[in-house]
XYZ file of C-alpha atoms in Angstrom:
537
model
C 0.113 30.823 14.705
C -2.363 28.781 18.020
C -3.799 32.553 18.273
C -1.353 34.845 18.330
C -1.137 37.832 15.207
C 1.587 37.704 12.753
C 4.056 40.569 12.465
C 6.312 42.049 10.139
C 9.446 42.237 10.484
C 11.302 45.574 10.234
C 14.204 46.193 7.435
C 17.079 46.407 9.965
C 15.906 43.225 11.719
C 15.766 40.745 8.675
C 18.897 42.384 7.722
C 20.720 41.462 10.863
C 19.117 37.330 10.608
C 20.799 37.641 7.059
C 24.213 38.725 8.429
C 23.844 36.046 11.340
C 22.671 33.266 8.557
C 25.383 33.985 6.496
C 28.428 34.420 9.682
C 27.146 30.518 11.123
C 26.990 29.073 7.086
C 30.544 30.833 7.203
C 31.852 29.634 10.595
C 30.161 26.087 9.446
C 31.969 25.609 6.092
C 35.039 26.764 7.300
C 35.078 24.184 9.817
C 34.276 21.299 8.269
C 36.677 21.908 4.830
C 39.038 22.187 8.434
C 37.920 19.058 9.500
C 38.062 17.137 6.199
C 41.809 18.169 6.372
C 42.792 16.962 9.286
C 41.191 13.304 8.903
C 42.701 13.031 5.521
C 46.593 14.180 7.117
C 45.318 11.279 10.484
C 45.435 14.118 12.599
C 42.984 12.167 15.380
C 43.574 14.266 17.854
C 42.051 16.699 20.658
C 42.466 19.939 19.051
C 40.458 17.765 16.236
C 37.649 17.791 19.005
C 37.411 21.030 19.897
C 37.184 21.198 15.876
C 34.094 19.001 15.310
C 32.822 20.325 18.861
C 32.947 23.767 17.029
C 31.058 22.823 13.652
C 28.427 20.355 16.263
C 26.986 23.750 18.341
C 26.350 25.248 14.600
C 24.993 21.710 13.409
C 24.588 19.327 15.623
C 22.809 16.990 12.736
C 25.908 15.824 10.796
C 25.965 12.007 11.847
C 29.716 12.174 10.375
C 31.175 14.054 12.461
C 29.241 12.338 15.798
C 30.717 8.973 14.486
C 34.464 10.506 13.846
C 34.178 12.210 16.813
C 33.455 8.156 18.699
C 36.182 6.819 16.626
C 38.811 9.593 18.650
C 37.179 8.849 21.705
C 38.243 5.007 20.965
C 41.415 5.765 20.002
C 42.379 8.307 23.426
C 39.931 5.077 25.808
C 42.856 2.844 24.248
C 45.852 5.407 24.154
C 48.047 4.801 27.487
C 49.895 8.379 27.087
C 46.340 9.378 27.590
C 46.024 11.610 31.076
C 42.346 11.962 30.591
C 40.551 9.763 32.489
C 37.470 8.600 31.251
C 35.200 10.058 33.834
C 35.612 13.256 32.926
C 35.604 12.664 28.937
C 32.929 10.889 29.608
C 31.056 14.342 31.438
C 32.742 16.110 28.378
C 31.043 14.561 25.496
C 27.427 14.628 27.861
C 27.682 18.560 28.107
C 28.363 18.681 24.249
C 25.357 16.661 23.561
C 23.342 18.719 26.109
C 24.039 22.179 24.485
C 23.253 20.634 20.716
C 20.527 19.314 22.429
C 19.185 22.877 23.012
C 19.621 23.989 19.898
C 17.625 20.768 18.296
C 15.503 19.354 21.370
C 15.068 16.032 18.754
C 18.567 15.427 17.485
C 19.247 11.788 17.134
C 22.905 12.249 17.005
C 23.393 14.185 19.410
C 20.727 11.636 21.681
C 22.372 8.469 20.291
C 25.846 10.194 21.238
C 24.584 10.108 25.118
C 24.019 6.884 24.663
C 26.750 5.959 23.701
C 29.010 7.824 25.265
C 27.207 6.037 28.699
C 28.099 2.388 27.162
C 31.771 2.685 26.978
C 32.882 5.218 29.626
C 31.852 3.570 32.905
C 31.594 5.127 36.459
C 28.987 8.165 35.418
C 26.263 9.001 37.525
C 23.693 7.908 36.040
C 21.324 9.096 38.690
C 21.521 12.875 37.017
C 21.064 11.339 33.380
C 17.823 10.467 34.951
C 16.636 13.577 36.720
C 17.915 14.763 34.017
C 14.938 13.587 31.495
C 12.749 14.382 34.003
C 14.319 18.408 33.330
C 13.471 17.632 29.408
C 10.455 15.107 29.737
C 8.616 18.953 31.811
C 9.842 20.928 28.624
C 7.833 18.799 26.015
C 6.446 15.530 27.619
C 6.407 14.481 24.134
C 10.245 14.148 22.583
C 10.176 10.072 22.053
C 13.811 10.742 21.775
C 13.780 11.349 25.440
C 11.434 8.105 26.859
C 13.895 6.399 24.609
C 17.281 7.480 26.613
C 15.111 7.184 29.995
C 14.266 3.395 29.229
C 17.764 3.458 28.282
C 19.078 4.672 31.296
C 16.502 2.778 33.696
C 17.960 -0.312 32.467
C 21.304 0.507 33.201
C 20.215 1.979 36.647
C 18.012 -1.246 37.261
C 15.568 0.695 38.663
C 12.238 -1.702 39.789
C 9.618 -1.247 36.836
C 7.077 -0.232 39.653
C 8.913 3.826 39.902
C 8.495 4.139 36.052
C 4.884 2.894 35.806
C 4.204 5.708 38.872
C 5.985 7.982 36.784
C 3.777 7.012 33.551
C 0.864 7.750 35.447
C 1.581 11.064 36.335
C 2.649 11.993 32.847
C -0.268 10.954 31.681
C -2.303 13.014 35.007
C -0.654 15.843 33.457
C -1.074 15.399 29.721
C -3.811 12.291 28.172
C -2.149 13.071 25.049
C 1.416 11.104 26.192
C 1.227 8.474 23.579
C 5.078 7.640 24.979
C 3.769 7.644 28.570
C 0.624 5.179 27.306
C 3.312 3.695 25.656
C 5.674 2.927 28.432
C 2.914 1.618 30.270
C 1.466 -1.042 27.919
C 5.364 -1.937 28.310
C 5.825 -1.660 31.886
C 2.277 -3.455 32.928
C 3.164 -6.615 32.547
C 5.744 -6.706 33.979
C 4.386 -6.068 37.303
C 0.755 -6.902 36.645
C 1.183 -10.039 34.552
C -1.146 -12.384 33.914
C -0.440 -16.035 35.460
C -2.556 -18.592 32.775
C -1.106 -15.856 30.734
C -4.143 -15.610 29.026
C -4.132 -11.731 29.192
C -1.849 -9.678 28.895
C -2.562 -8.236 32.672
C -4.141 -9.602 35.371
C -7.927 -8.940 35.253
C -8.291 -6.305 38.561
C -5.598 -4.016 37.094
C -7.218 -4.811 33.684
C -10.716 -2.795 34.870
C -8.654 0.044 37.106
C -6.678 0.423 33.349
C -9.727 0.705 31.397
C -11.093 3.084 34.018
C -8.397 4.837 33.393
C -8.579 5.123 30.056
C -11.722 5.484 29.184
C -11.733 8.715 31.393
C -9.252 9.944 29.013
C -11.131 9.633 25.825
C -14.001 10.901 27.264
C -11.960 13.892 27.765
C -10.797 14.349 24.482
C -12.934 11.610 21.839
C -10.262 13.442 19.622
C -7.036 12.760 20.456
C -6.155 9.516 19.338
C -3.335 8.237 22.188
C -5.985 7.384 24.264
C -7.182 4.874 21.606
C -4.582 3.617 21.247
C -4.133 2.401 24.401
C -7.699 1.175 24.766
C -7.237 -1.343 21.294
C -4.508 -2.561 22.820
C -5.348 -2.839 26.263
C -8.937 -4.860 24.939
C -6.793 -6.693 21.681
C -4.878 -7.783 24.011
C -7.146 -10.019 25.507
C -8.398 -11.700 21.986
C -7.382 -14.354 20.204
C -5.120 -14.087 17.263
C -6.088 -16.419 14.025
C -5.164 -19.279 13.801
C -4.450 -20.047 10.031
C -7.031 -22.624 9.148
C -6.865 -24.989 6.588
C -10.090 -23.777 4.424
C -10.143 -25.972 0.983
C -7.930 -29.025 -0.919
C -9.134 -29.378 -4.454
C -7.111 -31.819 -7.020
C -7.105 -29.725 -10.622
C -5.319 -31.997 -13.503
C -2.274 -32.497 -12.914
C -2.067 -30.211 -9.665
C -2.577 -30.272 -6.062
C -3.943 -27.091 -4.720
C -4.207 -26.465 -0.628
C -6.020 -22.774 0.102
C -5.506 -20.967 4.023
C -7.851 -18.863 5.475
C -5.049 -16.331 5.260
C -1.197 -16.423 4.178
C 1.228 -19.076 4.929
C 4.870 -20.228 5.110
C 6.332 -23.869 4.507
C 7.795 -23.471 7.976
C 4.313 -22.623 10.185
C 2.689 -25.276 7.681
C 3.086 -28.505 6.858
C 1.413 -29.941 3.776
C 2.514 -33.947 3.509
C 0.837 -36.422 0.044
C 2.859 -39.180 -1.137
C 1.505 -37.863 -5.055
C 2.606 -34.785 -4.257
C 6.024 -32.530 -4.667
C 7.609 -29.449 -4.140
C 4.824 -27.234 -2.016
C 4.874 -23.390 -4.015
C 2.785 -20.887 -3.799
C 0.531 -19.707 -6.851
C 2.586 -16.086 -6.846
C 5.876 -17.666 -6.373
C 6.276 -15.824 -2.713
C 7.749 -17.065 0.222
C 4.518 -17.274 2.372
C 0.882 -16.768 0.522
C -2.807 -17.594 1.376
C -2.545 -20.975 -1.377
C 0.085 -23.802 -2.387
C 0.490 -26.208 -5.167
C 2.561 -29.123 -5.837
C 2.937 -30.970 -9.468
C 1.334 -34.653 -8.366
C 2.745 -37.484 -9.260
C 0.922 -40.164 -10.222
C -2.715 -38.560 -12.144
C -4.046 -42.066 -11.956
C -4.968 -41.864 -8.460
C -8.541 -42.438 -7.811
C -7.449 -41.371 -4.305
C -5.172 -38.813 -2.455
C -4.846 -38.277 0.789
C -3.514 -35.152 2.561
C -2.239 -34.425 5.602
C -1.670 -31.025 6.636
C 0.281 -29.917 10.497
C -1.246 -26.853 11.793
C 0.009 -24.632 14.574
C -3.310 -25.455 16.514
C -3.969 -29.136 15.712
C -3.585 -31.362 12.468
C -6.176 -32.188 9.710
C -6.294 -35.267 7.303
C -8.297 -34.722 4.200
C -9.364 -37.943 2.190
C -9.266 -37.019 -1.836
C -11.533 -39.158 -4.063
C -12.199 -39.217 -7.669
C -16.681 -40.200 -6.491
C -16.579 -36.858 -5.055
C -14.723 -34.349 -6.977
C -11.523 -34.297 -5.237
C -12.213 -31.975 -3.324
C -12.863 -30.239 0.221
C -13.295 -27.182 1.940
C -14.018 -26.018 5.257
C -16.584 -23.375 6.496
C -14.819 -19.121 5.478
C -13.716 -17.761 8.775
C -12.595 -14.400 8.590
C -12.209 -13.754 13.082
C -10.969 -15.421 15.364
C -13.961 -17.407 17.848
C -14.186 -15.331 21.212
C -15.530 -16.808 24.879
C -18.927 -15.201 25.969
C -16.528 -13.453 28.532
C -14.486 -11.748 26.620
C -17.569 -10.749 24.450
C -18.868 -9.511 27.752
C -15.542 -7.203 27.756
C -15.843 -5.703 23.999
C -20.178 -5.538 23.850
C -19.173 -3.001 27.946
C -16.826 -1.355 25.640
C -18.939 -1.006 22.818
C -21.831 0.751 25.122
C -18.672 3.422 26.453
C -18.206 4.544 22.652
C -21.734 4.940 22.423
C -22.573 6.420 24.856
C -19.228 9.051 23.220
C -21.125 8.697 19.683
C -24.177 10.256 21.067
C -22.360 13.335 22.267
C -20.631 13.927 19.748
C -21.675 11.310 16.468
C -19.136 12.500 14.181
C -15.478 11.901 15.833
C -13.402 9.528 14.517
C -12.378 7.228 16.620
C -14.606 6.130 19.130
C -16.285 5.665 15.325
C -13.138 4.055 14.322
C -12.544 1.529 17.593
C -16.772 0.893 17.686
C -16.071 -0.923 14.429
C -13.454 -2.490 15.454
C -15.133 -4.744 18.647
C -18.729 -5.054 16.459
C -16.097 -6.207 14.258
C -14.777 -9.005 16.680
C -18.022 -9.576 18.654
C -20.301 -10.105 15.124
C -19.489 -9.254 11.962
C -21.935 -9.832 10.444
C -25.066 -9.583 13.142
C -23.119 -5.592 13.272
C -22.034 -5.370 9.173
C -24.821 -3.113 8.412
C -24.128 -0.299 11.329
C -19.916 -0.685 10.421
C -20.891 -0.110 7.114
C -23.129 3.215 7.936
C -19.789 4.044 10.565
C -17.488 3.764 7.507
C -19.231 5.892 5.585
C -19.737 8.264 9.006
C -16.018 8.110 8.838
C -15.431 8.851 5.153
C -16.494 12.043 5.956
C -14.936 13.395 8.779
C -11.949 11.832 8.791
C -11.282 12.199 4.145
C -7.370 11.874 4.116
C -8.580 8.081 4.981
C -10.939 7.486 3.007
C -8.934 5.046 0.697
C -7.865 3.515 4.040
C -11.979 2.683 5.158
C -12.715 1.777 1.694
C -10.098 -1.500 1.753
C -12.125 -2.363 4.788
C -15.781 -2.244 3.960
C -14.696 -4.114 0.915
C -12.839 -6.522 2.785
C -15.944 -7.079 4.961
C -18.170 -6.794 1.786
C -16.277 -9.576 0.638
C -16.444 -11.654 3.850
C -20.672 -11.651 4.273
C -20.300 -12.712 0.478
C -18.784 -15.251 0.998
C -19.778 -17.202 3.824
C -22.586 -17.156 2.057
C -21.679 -18.695 -1.037
C -23.389 -21.428 -2.577
C -21.584 -24.710 -2.903
C -22.243 -25.219 -6.535
C -18.598 -25.049 -8.484
C -19.076 -21.143 -9.233
C -18.711 -17.659 -6.795
C -20.326 -14.367 -7.152
C -18.914 -10.964 -6.032
C -20.771 -8.875 -8.621
C -22.781 -5.473 -7.548
C -20.379 -4.836 -4.470
C -18.247 -2.090 -5.519
C -15.081 -2.575 -5.041
C -11.782 -1.399 -5.314
C -9.692 -4.120 -3.803
C -10.184 -7.717 -3.326
C -9.825 -10.004 -0.194
C -9.858 -13.414 0.263
C -9.302 -14.145 -3.267
C -8.152 -17.456 -1.978
C -11.769 -18.331 -1.584
C -11.852 -18.078 -5.256
C -9.760 -21.043 -6.058
C -12.601 -23.331 -6.419
C -14.786 -21.556 -8.534
C -15.557 -23.089 -11.758
C -18.058 -19.873 -12.642
C -16.755 -16.552 -11.288
C -19.089 -13.247 -11.277
C -16.964 -9.598 -10.397
C -18.657 -6.922 -12.343
C -20.187 -3.847 -11.328
C -17.209 -3.656 -9.529
C -13.461 -1.457 -10.021
C -11.550 -3.807 -10.069
C -8.520 -2.620 -12.191
C -5.982 -2.860 -9.484
C -6.702 -6.070 -8.424
C -6.883 -7.817 -11.398
C -3.909 -9.632 -10.207
C -5.523 -10.880 -7.669
C -7.119 -13.314 -10.414
C -4.308 -15.781 -10.340
C -5.537 -17.487 -7.038
C -9.008 -18.566 -9.567
C -7.165 -21.536 -10.764
C -10.241 -23.051 -11.692
C -12.429 -20.250 -12.960
C -13.282 -21.610 -16.912
C -16.330 -18.477 -17.383
C -15.032 -15.054 -15.942
C -17.810 -11.917 -15.954
C -15.827 -8.781 -15.421
C -18.212 -6.384 -16.922
C -19.114 -3.018 -16.146
C -15.121 -2.982 -13.618
C -14.023 0.783 -16.095
C -11.009 -1.484 -17.057
C -9.272 -0.126 -19.567
C -6.428 -2.589 -20.136
C -5.870 -6.197 -19.205
C -2.416 -6.268 -19.035
C -2.308 -7.783 -15.658
C -4.841 -9.746 -15.902
C -3.351 -13.415 -14.418
C -2.963 -16.116 -17.034
C -5.322 -18.039 -16.179
C -4.410 -22.264 -17.656
C -8.092 -23.527 -17.795
C -10.139 -20.283 -18.753
C -12.598 -20.225 -21.868
C -14.504 -16.981 -21.814
C -14.512 -14.217 -20.202
C -17.098 -11.391 -20.438
C -16.033 -7.917 -20.481
C -18.778 -5.564 -21.043
C -18.937 -1.860 -20.505
C -15.832 -1.888 -19.447
C -13.551 1.580 -21.489
C -11.122 0.031 -23.755
C -9.140 2.252 -25.704
C -9.380 -0.024 -28.795
C -10.381 -3.625 -29.761
C -7.005 -4.584 -31.011
C -5.321 -3.169 -27.687
C -7.619 -5.466 -26.120
C -6.731 -8.883 -28.257
C -3.932 -8.281 -27.019
C -3.443 -8.031 -23.513
C -5.351 -11.654 -24.124
C -3.044 -12.942 -26.921
C -1.048 -15.874 -24.450
C -4.658 -17.465 -22.765
C -4.565 -20.495 -24.885
C -7.194 -22.034 -24.326
C -9.934 -19.041 -24.380
C -12.403 -19.826 -26.197
C -15.334 -17.042 -26.095
C -14.251 -13.329 -25.687
C -18.109 -10.654 -25.669
C -17.511 -7.569 -25.066
C -19.077 -4.190 -25.681
C -17.714 -0.872 -25.366
C -16.806 2.420 -27.651
C -13.708 1.799 -29.952
C -12.479 4.408 -31.927
C -14.217 3.015 -35.163
C -16.736 0.835 -34.778
C -19.661 -0.276 -31.796
C -19.044 -4.114 -30.965
C -22.309 -5.485 -29.165
C -22.420 -8.536 -27.034
C -20.388 -10.314 -30.291
C -18.719 -13.236 -29.612
C -15.625 -14.241 -31.003
C -13.830 -17.479 -31.917
C -10.099 -17.710 -31.495
C -8.146 -20.116 -33.522
C -6.899 -22.594 -30.959
């Protein structure tokens, strides 16, 4: 390990280790049995505490023992006949946890017990605890248990955030890859240098200093994730969040549909229409991107829909003359200011410089994709796709994640250029996942051919207006997950991988409006080629 040649242990050493393990195991089992007996007999006293201490020193990760110990301590503290002072009792407990942490420095039970002692045994010296944290973090600067405990002690001591901020800088300068230090820094900076305008997490001058700091770290070790996560926080907090925006409103027969650019709940938006009742999502979830309600009066030739959003209110008038339909231009990214754009372009340039030196480095590749998407996803589309392809090669464990991002960006580009003619095409994109499917809702003709959408068939539930659906060449083996679309009249399924025609027809059972099926596939007995099947109504 780490370049050290492994040496085989002698038989004598192996035998000695085996006997030691057996002795510890026997000690542990005997102790647990004795504790169980004493607990059953309700002997919650100092002798039981001693047995628990012995077992915890063998295995400090038994939560039950720590909890039993807390129970006994509370009894002792409430007992007037007990001469043990809370401070002395607490100091004994802290010594026990310290000996347990020598066995396992990341023992959840030991750290939680230590914290509990400080809360329940007042008078303990908290400065000693802070010094202990400093000592432990010198041994292992990435021990997040110790970082959490340190923040707890600091809060009890009521130390100034400035002191802790200086400490985080010391730890970062010792090791740029100390993720906990970067994270702690992101919590402290807004407390000390908060932006008075409230538009940024920290004031501009300090923000620029932090960008210099994190860029130095990133250039020192481009493969380390810690600095890149912090950079994403610094820049990401400056970007405006994407608001929930009204995407379209339409009437279909006896239902009124309201679509948004992303998932929304009725806690965040309010939809009002005098002719509609009981709003719900098409997927029956508490939040969703497509909401609908039944219409009380379907003879109306005009519908007025009022939608109250966090950012604004919108009143839409649907008329029969316009086909009871209103749609806004799709919006997938928040609008950024020129100043923010300049910051992002500067950071993108830094990423590009680093990639010129090391072109196959994961974090600058991924971060540059995020920056390009925020600046102008349409203008940078080709560059984004090339870098996602590079990421799939240099980070094979996350190929599915990068494929999903590519699917999402391809769909967004196609939707932004969709014609307003009642059709929607996401064909020939080699998609595996279906994002923004709520934008399929108004379309009558939907072409999803030449993709691989087998696992995403449930998302087609949003296609509430669809009459003609093309699923050719999608590597489909079954249609069991295809939602029942009430208006669907025809579906094309050429060049898929169905096992048999009977199974296919069984999957389509229940599509009461379906009248035509176009199908071509090798079956066990026959080859059916572009035949139109008429279903009995």
